[in-house]
Short mmCIF file of C-alpha atoms in Angstrom, two decimals:
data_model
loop_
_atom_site.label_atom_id
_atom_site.label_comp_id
_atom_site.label_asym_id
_atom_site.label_seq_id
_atom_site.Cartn_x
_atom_site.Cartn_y
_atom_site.Cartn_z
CA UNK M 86 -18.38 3.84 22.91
CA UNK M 87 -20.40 1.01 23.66
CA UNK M 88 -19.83 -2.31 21.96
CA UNK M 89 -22.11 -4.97 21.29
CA UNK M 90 -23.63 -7.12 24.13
CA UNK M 91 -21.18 -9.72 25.26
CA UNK M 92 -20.72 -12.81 23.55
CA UNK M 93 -22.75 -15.61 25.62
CA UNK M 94 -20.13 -17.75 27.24
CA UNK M 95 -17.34 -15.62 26.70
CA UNK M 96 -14.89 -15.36 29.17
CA UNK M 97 -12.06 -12.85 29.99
CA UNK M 98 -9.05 -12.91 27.65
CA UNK M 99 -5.49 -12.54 28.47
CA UNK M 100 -4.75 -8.88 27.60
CA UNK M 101 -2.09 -10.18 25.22
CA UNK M 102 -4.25 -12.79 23.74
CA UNK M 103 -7.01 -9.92 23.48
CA UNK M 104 -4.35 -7.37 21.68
CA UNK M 105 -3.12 -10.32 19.10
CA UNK M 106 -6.83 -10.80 18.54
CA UNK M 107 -7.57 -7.15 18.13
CA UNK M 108 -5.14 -7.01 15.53
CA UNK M 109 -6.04 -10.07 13.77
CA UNK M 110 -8.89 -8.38 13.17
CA UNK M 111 -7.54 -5.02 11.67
CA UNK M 112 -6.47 -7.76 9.03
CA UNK M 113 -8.98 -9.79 8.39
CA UNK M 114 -11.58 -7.16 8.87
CA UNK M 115 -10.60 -3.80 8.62
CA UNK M 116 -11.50 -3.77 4.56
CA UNK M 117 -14.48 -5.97 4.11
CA UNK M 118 -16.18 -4.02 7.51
CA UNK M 119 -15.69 -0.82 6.31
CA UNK M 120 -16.64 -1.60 2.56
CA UNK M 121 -20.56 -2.94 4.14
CA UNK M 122 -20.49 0.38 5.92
CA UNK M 123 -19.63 2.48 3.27
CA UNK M 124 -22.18 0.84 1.27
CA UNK M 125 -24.99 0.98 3.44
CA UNK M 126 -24.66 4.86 4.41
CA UNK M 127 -22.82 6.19 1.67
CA UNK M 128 -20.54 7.73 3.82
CA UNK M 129 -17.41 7.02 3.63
CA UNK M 130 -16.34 9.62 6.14
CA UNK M 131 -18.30 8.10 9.27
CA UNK M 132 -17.85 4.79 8.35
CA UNK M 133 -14.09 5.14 8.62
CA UNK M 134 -14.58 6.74 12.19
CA UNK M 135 -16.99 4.47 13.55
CA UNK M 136 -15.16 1.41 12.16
CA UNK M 137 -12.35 3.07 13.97
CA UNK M 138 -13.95 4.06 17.54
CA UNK M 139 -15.35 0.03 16.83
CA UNK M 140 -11.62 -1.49 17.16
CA UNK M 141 -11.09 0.83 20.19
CA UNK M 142 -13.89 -0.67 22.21
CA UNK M 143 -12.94 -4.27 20.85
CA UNK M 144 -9.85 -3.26 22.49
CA UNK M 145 -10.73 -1.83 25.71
CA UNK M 146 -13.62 -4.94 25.86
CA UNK M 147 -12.21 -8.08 24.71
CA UNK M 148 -9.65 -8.39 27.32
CA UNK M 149 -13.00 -8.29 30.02
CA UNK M 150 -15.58 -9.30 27.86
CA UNK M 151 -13.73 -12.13 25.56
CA UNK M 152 -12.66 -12.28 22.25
CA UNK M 153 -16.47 -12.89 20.70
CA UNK M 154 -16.39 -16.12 18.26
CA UNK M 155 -17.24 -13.39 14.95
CA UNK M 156 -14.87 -10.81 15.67
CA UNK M 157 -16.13 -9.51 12.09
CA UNK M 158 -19.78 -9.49 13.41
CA UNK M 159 -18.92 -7.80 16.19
CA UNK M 160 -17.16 -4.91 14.64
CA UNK M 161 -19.86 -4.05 12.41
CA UNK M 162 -22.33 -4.03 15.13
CA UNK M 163 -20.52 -1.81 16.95
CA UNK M 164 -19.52 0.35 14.23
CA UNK M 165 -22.98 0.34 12.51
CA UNK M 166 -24.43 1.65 15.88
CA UNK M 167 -21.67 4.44 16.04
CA UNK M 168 -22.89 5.69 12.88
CA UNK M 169 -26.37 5.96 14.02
CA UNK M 170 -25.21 7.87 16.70
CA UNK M 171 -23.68 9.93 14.44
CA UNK M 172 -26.20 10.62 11.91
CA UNK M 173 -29.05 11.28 14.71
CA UNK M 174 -26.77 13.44 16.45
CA UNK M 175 -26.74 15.41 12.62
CA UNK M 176 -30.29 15.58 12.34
CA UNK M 177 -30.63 17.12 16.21
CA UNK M 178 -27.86 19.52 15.11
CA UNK M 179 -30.07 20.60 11.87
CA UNK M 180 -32.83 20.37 13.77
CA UNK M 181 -34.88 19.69 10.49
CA UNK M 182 -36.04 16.11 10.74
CA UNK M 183 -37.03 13.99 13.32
CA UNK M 184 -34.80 10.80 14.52
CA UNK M 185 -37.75 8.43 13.12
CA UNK M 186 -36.66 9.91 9.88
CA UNK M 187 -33.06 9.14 10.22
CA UNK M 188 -33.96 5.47 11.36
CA UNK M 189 -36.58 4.99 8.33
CA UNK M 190 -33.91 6.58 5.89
CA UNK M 191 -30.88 4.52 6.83
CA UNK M 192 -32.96 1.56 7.24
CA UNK M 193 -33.97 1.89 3.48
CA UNK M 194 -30.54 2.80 2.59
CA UNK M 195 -29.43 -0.50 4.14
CA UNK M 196 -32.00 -2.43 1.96
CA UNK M 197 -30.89 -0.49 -1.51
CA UNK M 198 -27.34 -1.00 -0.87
CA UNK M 199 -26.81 -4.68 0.25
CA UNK M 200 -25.04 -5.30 -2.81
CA UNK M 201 -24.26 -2.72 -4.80
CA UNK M 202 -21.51 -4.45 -7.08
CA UNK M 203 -22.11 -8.04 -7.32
CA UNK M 204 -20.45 -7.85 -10.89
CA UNK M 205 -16.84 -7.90 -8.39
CA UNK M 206 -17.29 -10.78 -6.68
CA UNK M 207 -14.51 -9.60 -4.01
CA UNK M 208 -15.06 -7.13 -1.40
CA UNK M 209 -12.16 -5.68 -1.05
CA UNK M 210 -11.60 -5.14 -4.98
CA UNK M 211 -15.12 -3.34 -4.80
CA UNK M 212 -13.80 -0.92 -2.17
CA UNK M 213 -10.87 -0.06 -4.11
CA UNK M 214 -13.30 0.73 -7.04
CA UNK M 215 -15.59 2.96 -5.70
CA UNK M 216 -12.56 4.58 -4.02
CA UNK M 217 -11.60 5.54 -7.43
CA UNK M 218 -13.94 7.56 -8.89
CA UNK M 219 -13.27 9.80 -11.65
CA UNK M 220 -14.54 12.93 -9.33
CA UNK M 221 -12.20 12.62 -7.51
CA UNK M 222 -8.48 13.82 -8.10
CA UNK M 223 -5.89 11.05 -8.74
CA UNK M 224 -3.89 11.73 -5.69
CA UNK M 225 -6.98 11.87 -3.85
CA UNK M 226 -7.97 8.86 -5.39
CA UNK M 227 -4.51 7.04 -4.42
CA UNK M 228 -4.81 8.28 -0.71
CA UNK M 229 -8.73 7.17 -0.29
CA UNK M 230 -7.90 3.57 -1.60
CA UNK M 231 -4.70 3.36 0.80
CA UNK M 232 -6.46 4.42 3.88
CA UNK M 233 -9.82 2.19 3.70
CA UNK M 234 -8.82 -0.70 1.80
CA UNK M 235 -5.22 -1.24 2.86
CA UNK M 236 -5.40 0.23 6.51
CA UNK M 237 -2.45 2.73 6.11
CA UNK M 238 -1.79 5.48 8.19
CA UNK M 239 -1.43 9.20 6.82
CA UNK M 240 1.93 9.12 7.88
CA UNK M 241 2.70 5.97 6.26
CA UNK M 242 0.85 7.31 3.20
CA UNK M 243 2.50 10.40 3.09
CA UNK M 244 6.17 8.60 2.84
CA UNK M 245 4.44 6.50 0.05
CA UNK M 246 3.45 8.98 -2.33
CA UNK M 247 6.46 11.14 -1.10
CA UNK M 248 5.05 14.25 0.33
CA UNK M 249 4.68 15.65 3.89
CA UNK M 250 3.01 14.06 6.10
CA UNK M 251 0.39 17.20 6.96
CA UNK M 252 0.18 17.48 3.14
CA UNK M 253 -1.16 14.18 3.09
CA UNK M 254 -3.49 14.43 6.08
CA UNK M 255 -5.30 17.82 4.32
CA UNK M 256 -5.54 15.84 1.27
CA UNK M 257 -7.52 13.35 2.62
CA UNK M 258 -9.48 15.59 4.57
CA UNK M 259 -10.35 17.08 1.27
CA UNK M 260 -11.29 13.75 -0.24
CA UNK M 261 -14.08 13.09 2.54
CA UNK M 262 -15.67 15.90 2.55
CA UNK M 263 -16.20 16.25 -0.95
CA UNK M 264 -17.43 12.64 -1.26
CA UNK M 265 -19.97 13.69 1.83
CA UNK M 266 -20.89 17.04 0.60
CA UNK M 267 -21.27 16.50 -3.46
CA UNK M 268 -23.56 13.24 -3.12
CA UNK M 269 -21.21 11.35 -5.41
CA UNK M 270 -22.45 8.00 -5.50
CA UNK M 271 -19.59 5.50 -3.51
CA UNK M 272 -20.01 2.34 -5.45
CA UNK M 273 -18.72 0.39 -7.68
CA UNK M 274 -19.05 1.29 -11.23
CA UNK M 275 -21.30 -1.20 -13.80
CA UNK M 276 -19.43 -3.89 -15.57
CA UNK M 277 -19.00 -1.71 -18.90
CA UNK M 278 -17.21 1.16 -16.80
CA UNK M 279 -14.91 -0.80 -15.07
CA UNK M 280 -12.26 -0.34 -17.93
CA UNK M 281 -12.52 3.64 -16.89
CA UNK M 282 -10.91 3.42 -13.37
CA UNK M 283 -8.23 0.51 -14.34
CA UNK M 284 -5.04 2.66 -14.52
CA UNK M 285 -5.68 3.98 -11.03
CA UNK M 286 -6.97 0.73 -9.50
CA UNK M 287 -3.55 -0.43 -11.12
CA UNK M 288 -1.77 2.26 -9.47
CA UNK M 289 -3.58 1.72 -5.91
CA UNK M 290 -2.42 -2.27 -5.87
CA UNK M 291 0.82 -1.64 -6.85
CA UNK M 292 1.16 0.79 -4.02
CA UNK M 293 -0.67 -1.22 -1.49
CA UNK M 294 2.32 -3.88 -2.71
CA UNK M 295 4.88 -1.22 -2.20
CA UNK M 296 3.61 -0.56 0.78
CA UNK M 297 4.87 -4.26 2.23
CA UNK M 298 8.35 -3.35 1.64
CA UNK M 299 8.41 0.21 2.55
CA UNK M 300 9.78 1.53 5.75
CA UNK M 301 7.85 1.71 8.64
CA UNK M 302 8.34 2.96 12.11
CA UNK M 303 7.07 -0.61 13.10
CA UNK M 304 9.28 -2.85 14.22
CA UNK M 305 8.85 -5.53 11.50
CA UNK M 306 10.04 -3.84 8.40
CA UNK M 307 8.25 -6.24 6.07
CA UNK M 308 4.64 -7.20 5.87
CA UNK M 309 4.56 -10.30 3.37
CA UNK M 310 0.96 -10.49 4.54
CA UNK M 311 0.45 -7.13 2.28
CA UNK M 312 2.51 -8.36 -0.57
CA UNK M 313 0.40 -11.37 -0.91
CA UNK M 314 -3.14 -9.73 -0.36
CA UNK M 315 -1.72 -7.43 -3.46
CA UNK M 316 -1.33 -10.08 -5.64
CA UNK M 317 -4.48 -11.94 -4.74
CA UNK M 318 -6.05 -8.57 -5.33
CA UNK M 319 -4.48 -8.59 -9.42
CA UNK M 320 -4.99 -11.64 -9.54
CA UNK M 321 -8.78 -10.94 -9.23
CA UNK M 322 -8.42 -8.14 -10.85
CA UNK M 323 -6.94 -10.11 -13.87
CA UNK M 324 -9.68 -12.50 -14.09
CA UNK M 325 -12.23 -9.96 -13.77
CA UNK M 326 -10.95 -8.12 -16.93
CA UNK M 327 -8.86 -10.72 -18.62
CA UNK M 328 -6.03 -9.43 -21.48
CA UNK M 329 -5.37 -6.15 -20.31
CA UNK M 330 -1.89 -5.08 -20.39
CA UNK M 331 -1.49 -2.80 -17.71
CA UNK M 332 -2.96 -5.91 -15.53
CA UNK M 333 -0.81 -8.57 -16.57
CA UNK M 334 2.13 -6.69 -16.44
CA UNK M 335 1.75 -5.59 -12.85
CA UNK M 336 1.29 -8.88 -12.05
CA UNK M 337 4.34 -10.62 -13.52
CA UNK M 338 6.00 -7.30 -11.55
CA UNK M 339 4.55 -8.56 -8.47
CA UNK M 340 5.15 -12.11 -8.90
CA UNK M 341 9.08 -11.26 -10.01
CA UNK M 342 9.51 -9.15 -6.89
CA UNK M 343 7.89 -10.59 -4.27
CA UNK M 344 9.64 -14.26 -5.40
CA UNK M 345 12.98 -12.91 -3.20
CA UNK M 346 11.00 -12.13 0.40
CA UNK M 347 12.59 -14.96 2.20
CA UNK M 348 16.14 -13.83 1.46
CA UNK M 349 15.44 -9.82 2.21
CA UNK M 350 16.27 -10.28 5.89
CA UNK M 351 18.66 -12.80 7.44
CA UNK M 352 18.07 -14.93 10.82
CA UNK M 353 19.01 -11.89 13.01
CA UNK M 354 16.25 -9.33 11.13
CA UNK M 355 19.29 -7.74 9.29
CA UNK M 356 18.61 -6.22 6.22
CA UNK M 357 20.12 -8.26 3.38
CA UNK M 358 21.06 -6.63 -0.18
CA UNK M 359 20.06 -7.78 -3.62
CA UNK M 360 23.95 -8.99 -4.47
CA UNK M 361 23.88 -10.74 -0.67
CA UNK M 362 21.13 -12.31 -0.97
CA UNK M 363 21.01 -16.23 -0.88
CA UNK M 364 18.93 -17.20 -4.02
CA UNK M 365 18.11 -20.39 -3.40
CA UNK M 366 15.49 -18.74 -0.98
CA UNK M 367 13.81 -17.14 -3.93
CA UNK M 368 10.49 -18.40 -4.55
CA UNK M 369 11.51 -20.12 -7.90
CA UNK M 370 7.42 -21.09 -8.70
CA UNK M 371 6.80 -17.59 -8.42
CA UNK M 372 9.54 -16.58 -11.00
CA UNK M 373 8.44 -19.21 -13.62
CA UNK M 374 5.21 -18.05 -13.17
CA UNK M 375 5.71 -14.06 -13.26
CA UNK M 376 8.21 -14.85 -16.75
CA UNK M 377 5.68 -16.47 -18.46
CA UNK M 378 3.16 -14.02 -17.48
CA UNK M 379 5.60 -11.36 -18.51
CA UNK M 380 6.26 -12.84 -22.05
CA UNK M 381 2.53 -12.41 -22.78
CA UNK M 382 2.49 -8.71 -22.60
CA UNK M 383 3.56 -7.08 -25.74
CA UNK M 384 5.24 -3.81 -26.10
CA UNK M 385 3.18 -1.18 -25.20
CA UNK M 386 2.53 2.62 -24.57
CA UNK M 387 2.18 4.31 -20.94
CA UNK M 388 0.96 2.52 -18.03
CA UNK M 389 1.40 -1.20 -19.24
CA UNK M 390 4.63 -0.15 -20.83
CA UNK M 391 6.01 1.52 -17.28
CA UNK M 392 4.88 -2.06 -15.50
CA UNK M 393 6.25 -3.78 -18.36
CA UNK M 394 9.61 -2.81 -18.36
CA UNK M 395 9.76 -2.40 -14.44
CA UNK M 396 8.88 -6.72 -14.70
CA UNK M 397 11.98 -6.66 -17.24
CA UNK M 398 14.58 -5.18 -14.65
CA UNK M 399 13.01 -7.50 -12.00
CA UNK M 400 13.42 -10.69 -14.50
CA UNK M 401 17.28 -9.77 -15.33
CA UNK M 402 17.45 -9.88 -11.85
CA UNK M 403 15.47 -13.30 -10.77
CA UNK M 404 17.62 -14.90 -13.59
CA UNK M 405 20.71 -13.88 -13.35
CA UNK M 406 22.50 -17.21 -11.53
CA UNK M 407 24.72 -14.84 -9.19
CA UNK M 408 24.97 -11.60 -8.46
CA UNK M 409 27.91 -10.95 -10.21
CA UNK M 410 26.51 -12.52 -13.75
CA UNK M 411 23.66 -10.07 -13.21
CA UNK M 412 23.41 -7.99 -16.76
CA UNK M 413 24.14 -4.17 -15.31
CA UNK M 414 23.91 -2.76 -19.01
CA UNK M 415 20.48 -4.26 -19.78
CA UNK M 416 19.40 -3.20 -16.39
CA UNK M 417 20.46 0.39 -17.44
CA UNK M 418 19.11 0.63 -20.52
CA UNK M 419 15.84 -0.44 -19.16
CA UNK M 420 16.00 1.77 -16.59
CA UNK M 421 16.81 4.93 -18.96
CA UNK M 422 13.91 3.97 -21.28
CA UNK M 423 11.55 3.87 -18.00
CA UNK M 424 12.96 7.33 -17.11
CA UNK M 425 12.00 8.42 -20.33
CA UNK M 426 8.55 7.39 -20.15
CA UNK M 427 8.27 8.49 -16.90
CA UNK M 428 10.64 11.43 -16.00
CA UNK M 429 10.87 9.77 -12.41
CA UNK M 430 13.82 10.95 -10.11
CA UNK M 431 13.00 7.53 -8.47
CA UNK M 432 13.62 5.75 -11.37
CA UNK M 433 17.05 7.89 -11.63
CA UNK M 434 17.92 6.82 -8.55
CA UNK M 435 17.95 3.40 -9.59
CA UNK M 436 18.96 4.04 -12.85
CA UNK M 437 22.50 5.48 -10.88
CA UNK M 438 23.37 1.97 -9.46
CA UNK M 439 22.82 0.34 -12.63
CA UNK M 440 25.43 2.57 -14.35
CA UNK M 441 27.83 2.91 -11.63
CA UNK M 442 27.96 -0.93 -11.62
CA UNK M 443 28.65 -0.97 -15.23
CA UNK M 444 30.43 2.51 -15.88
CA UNK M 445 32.35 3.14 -12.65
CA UNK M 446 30.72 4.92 -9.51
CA UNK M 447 31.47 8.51 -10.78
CA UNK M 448 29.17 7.93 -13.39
CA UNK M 449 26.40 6.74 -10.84
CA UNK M 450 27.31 10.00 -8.78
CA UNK M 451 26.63 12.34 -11.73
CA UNK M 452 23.41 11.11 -12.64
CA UNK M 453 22.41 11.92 -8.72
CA UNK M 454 22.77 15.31 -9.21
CA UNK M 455 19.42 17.61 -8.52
CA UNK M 456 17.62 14.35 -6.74
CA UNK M 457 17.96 15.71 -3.25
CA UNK M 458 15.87 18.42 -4.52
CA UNK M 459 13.53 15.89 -6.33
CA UNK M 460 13.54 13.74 -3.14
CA UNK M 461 13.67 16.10 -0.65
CA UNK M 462 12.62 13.36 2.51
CA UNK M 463 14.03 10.40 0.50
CA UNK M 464 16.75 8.93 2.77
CA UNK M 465 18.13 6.54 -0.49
CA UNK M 466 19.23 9.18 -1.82
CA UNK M 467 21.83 10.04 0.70
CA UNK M 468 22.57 6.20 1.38
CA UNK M 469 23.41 5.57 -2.57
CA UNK M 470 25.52 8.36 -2.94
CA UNK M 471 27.40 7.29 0.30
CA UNK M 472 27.57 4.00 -1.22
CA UNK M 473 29.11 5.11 -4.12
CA UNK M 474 31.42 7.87 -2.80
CA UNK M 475 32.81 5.09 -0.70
CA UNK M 476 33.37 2.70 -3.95
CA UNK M 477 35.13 5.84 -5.31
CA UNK M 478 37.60 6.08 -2.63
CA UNK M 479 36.19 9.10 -0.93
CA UNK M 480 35.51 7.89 2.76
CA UNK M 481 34.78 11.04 4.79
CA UNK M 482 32.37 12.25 2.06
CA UNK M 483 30.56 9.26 2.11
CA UNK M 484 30.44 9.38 6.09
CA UNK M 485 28.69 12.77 5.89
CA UNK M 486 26.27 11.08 3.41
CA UNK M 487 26.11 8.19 5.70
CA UNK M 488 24.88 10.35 8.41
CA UNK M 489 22.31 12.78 6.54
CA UNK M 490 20.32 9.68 5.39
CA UNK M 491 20.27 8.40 8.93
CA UNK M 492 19.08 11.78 9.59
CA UNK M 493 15.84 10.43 7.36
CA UNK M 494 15.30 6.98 7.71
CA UNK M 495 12.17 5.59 9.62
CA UNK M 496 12.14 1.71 9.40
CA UNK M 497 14.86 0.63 12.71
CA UNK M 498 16.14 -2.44 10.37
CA UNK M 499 17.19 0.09 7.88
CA UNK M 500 18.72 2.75 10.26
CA UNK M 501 20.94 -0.28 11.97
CA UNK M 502 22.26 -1.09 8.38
CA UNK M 503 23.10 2.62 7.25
CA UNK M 504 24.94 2.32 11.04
CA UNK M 505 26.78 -0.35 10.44
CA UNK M 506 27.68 0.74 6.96
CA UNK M 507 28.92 4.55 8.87
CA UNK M 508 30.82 2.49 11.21
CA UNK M 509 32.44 0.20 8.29
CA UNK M 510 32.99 3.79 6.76
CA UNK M 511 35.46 5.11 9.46
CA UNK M 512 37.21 2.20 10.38
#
C-alpha cells in the first residue's frame, strides 16, 4: 500500500531504530488513529484494516523513507487513503454509484463526524464507548473494545475471556459485520446514556488491566505500560461519572494490584510469588491511595459488589506486613462470598489456595475438583494442584500435574518457573 509522501528532510532510519519507532507508534497511536477513523466512516471494520495495512507500510517505509516527525499524522493519512480505496473499490463492485459519489459522501461524513462525543473529553474512553453498544452482545462487546482500543490479538483475546482461540476469531467476525451491515450508529452515546453502557465499559478496563499481567507468547510477560493506561482510563472514567460504585471500586482494585509490579519479577526476569515477593518494592502511594478509595464504596449488590470485595482480598494482601501474617481465613471468606455472587471456577481456583493455606492442602485439593472441566485451557489449574499435591507429600502426582500445565502455558517466564518447580519436584 502506498504511504504518505515522504517527510521533507527525512532521512533513512536504522532498521532497528525504524522497528522501535514502528512500535512506539502501535502505542501511542494505535487507539486514538483508529477511533478518528471509525468516526469519520462509520466503519469500524475498514478502519481496523486500513489502520492495519497503515503500520505495515510505516514498517516497510520508515527504515528508507525516515521515521516522519508525526508518526500519528502519518498513519492516518495512510490509513484514511486505504479506506478510500476500499470504499471506491465497493461502489465499482455494486456498480450503482459513481466514485464522485463516494468522494462527496465520505467527504460529508468527515465533516458530520469530527466530533461526535465531545461530552468524553478522552479519545480512547470514547472508543471504548461506542464499542459498547447495547446491540451488540456482551461478549461481542468485550472482544470489540479489546481489539480496537487496547490492540490485542484474537489469540491473546481468546486466552482472556477463556475460550478457543477460533471461537474468538468468529466472534469478532460476527461483531463487524453486524456493526457494517445493520447501520448501527458507532459513537458515543449522549451524556444522559452514558450510565447504560457502565457495567461493560467497567468490564472492558478491567480486562484491558488484566490483560498487562496475563501470559503472553511475548517475551516480556508484563506490560506495566497497559496497567497504567487502565487506570488512567478509570480514572477518567471516574471523573466523568463521579460516585458510582462499580467505578470506584475497580479503581481501588486497580490501584491495590498494580501497587506490587516492581516485585512480580526479580533482576533475572524470574517470576516471583506473592509470599516471595520483597514488599518494600510495593508502590506504598498507590496502596494508601486504592484503601481510601476502597473505604468509600459501601456494600453493594452485583458488579460494584464483585469489584468490591475483589479490592478487599487485594487490601488483606497489600497490608499484611509479611507474608506469613497475611490473614488466609479473611481471604477465604471473601473469596467464598465472591464465588457466591459470581459462581466463578476462577474465583474457586483462588478460593483453593486460600483454604489450603488455612485448612491444610487436602482441603485446597477438594475444592479443585470439576475445574479442569470448567477451565479446560487454564494451565493454573494444573500448576495449583501440583503445588498442593506436593505440600501434601505426594511428589510423583504432583510431577504429572507439573507437566500437564506445562503442556498449557504460553508466557516463557511462566513455563521456566513451572520447570524449575518439576525439577525441584523430582529431586
Amino acid at each position: 500500500m502506498a504511504g504518505p509522501a515522504r517527510t521533507t528532510g527525512a532521512a533513512a532510519t536504522e532498521p532497528a531504530d525504524a522497528a522501535d519507532a514502528v512500535d512506539r507508534a502501535w502505542r501511542a497511536h494505535w487507539s486514538p488513529v483508529l477511533g478518528l477513523l471509525i468516526g469519520q466512516f462509520g466503519r469500524p471494520d475498514l478502519a481496523e484494516d486500513a489502520l492495519a495495512d497503515a503500520f505495515v507500510a510505516a514498517a516497510r517505509r520508515w527504515p528508507a523513507d525516515g521515521v516522519p516527525s508525526s508518526p500519528g499524522a502519518w498513519l492516518l493519512t495512510a490509513a484514511r487513503r486505504r479506506v478510500l480505496d476500499r470504499l471506491r473499490a465497493e461502489a465499482v463492485h455494486r456498480r450503482k454509484e459513481p466514485l464522485m459519489v463516494v468522494d462527496e459522501r465520505t467527504r460529508a461524513l468527515a465533516v458530520e463526524a469530527t466530533d461526535p462525543g465531545a461530552h468524553v473529553s478522552d479519545d480512547r474512553l470514547r472508543l471504548v464507548f461506542a464499542c459498547c453498544h447495547p446491540a451488540l452482545a456482551p461478549e461481542a462487546r468485550v472482544a470489540l473494545t479489546l481489539r480496537f482500543v487496547a490492540g490485542l490479538a484474537t489469540a491473546e483475546i481468546a486466552r482472556l475471556l477463556l475460550v478457543q482461540e477460533p471461537t474468538m476469531a468468529a466472534r469478532l467476525t460476527r461483531a463487524k459485520k453486524r456493526l457494517a451491515a445493520s447501520g448501527i450508529p458507532f459513537a458515543t452515546p449522549p451524556p444522559e446514556r452514558l450510565d447504560e453502557r457502565l457495567d461493560v465499559v467497567a468490564t472492558v478496563l478491567y480486562l484491558v488491566f488484566t490483560a498487562a499481567y496475563h501470559p503472553t507468547d511475548e517475551p516480556d510477560p508484563l506490560r506495566t505500560a497497559l496497567g497504567d493506561e487502565a487506570i488512567r482510563l478509570v480514572r477518567v472514567l471516574d471523573g466523568l461519572l463521579p460516585g458510582r460504585p462499580v467505578v470506584r471500586a475497580l479503581l481501588a482494585l486497580l490501584l491495590l494490584q498494580h501497587s506490587r509490579r516492581d516485585a512480580r519479577l526479580d533482576d533475572a526476569g524470574a517470576l516471583v510469588l506473592l509470599p516471595d515477593q520483597d514488599r518494600s518494592r510495593w508502590h506504598a502511594d498507590e496502596i494508601a491511595e486504592g484503601l481510601a478509595v476502597l473505604r468509600s464504596v459501601p456494600p453493594g449488590v452485583g458488579q460494584a459488589e464483585e469489584y468490591r470485595l475483589q479490592a478487599l482480598v487485594a487490601a488483606e494482601h497489600a497490608t499484611a506486613p509479611t507474608a506469613d501474617a497475611t490473614r488466609w481465613g479473611v481471604v477465604a471468606d471473601l473469596y467464598g462470598r465472591l464465588e457466591e455472587l459470581t459462581g466463578s471456577p476462577v474465583v474457586r481456583l483462588a478460593r483453593a489456595v486460600a483454604v489450603a493455606e488455612t485448612e491444610g492442602p487436602e482441603a485446597g485439593l477438594a475444592l479443585l475438583d470439576g475445574l479442569d472441566a470448567a477451565l479446560p485451557s487454564h494451565h493454573r489449574v494444573p500448576s495449583v494442584r501440583a503445588e498442593l499435591l506436593a505440600r501434601a507429600g505426594r511428589p510423583a502426582e504432583a510431577a504429572a500435574s507439573f507437566r500437564a500445565a506445562l503442556g498449557l502455558v504460553h508466557n516463557p517466564v511462566e513455563r521456566r518457573h513451572l520447570e524449575g518447580r518439576l525439577a525441584a519436584t523430582e529431586a
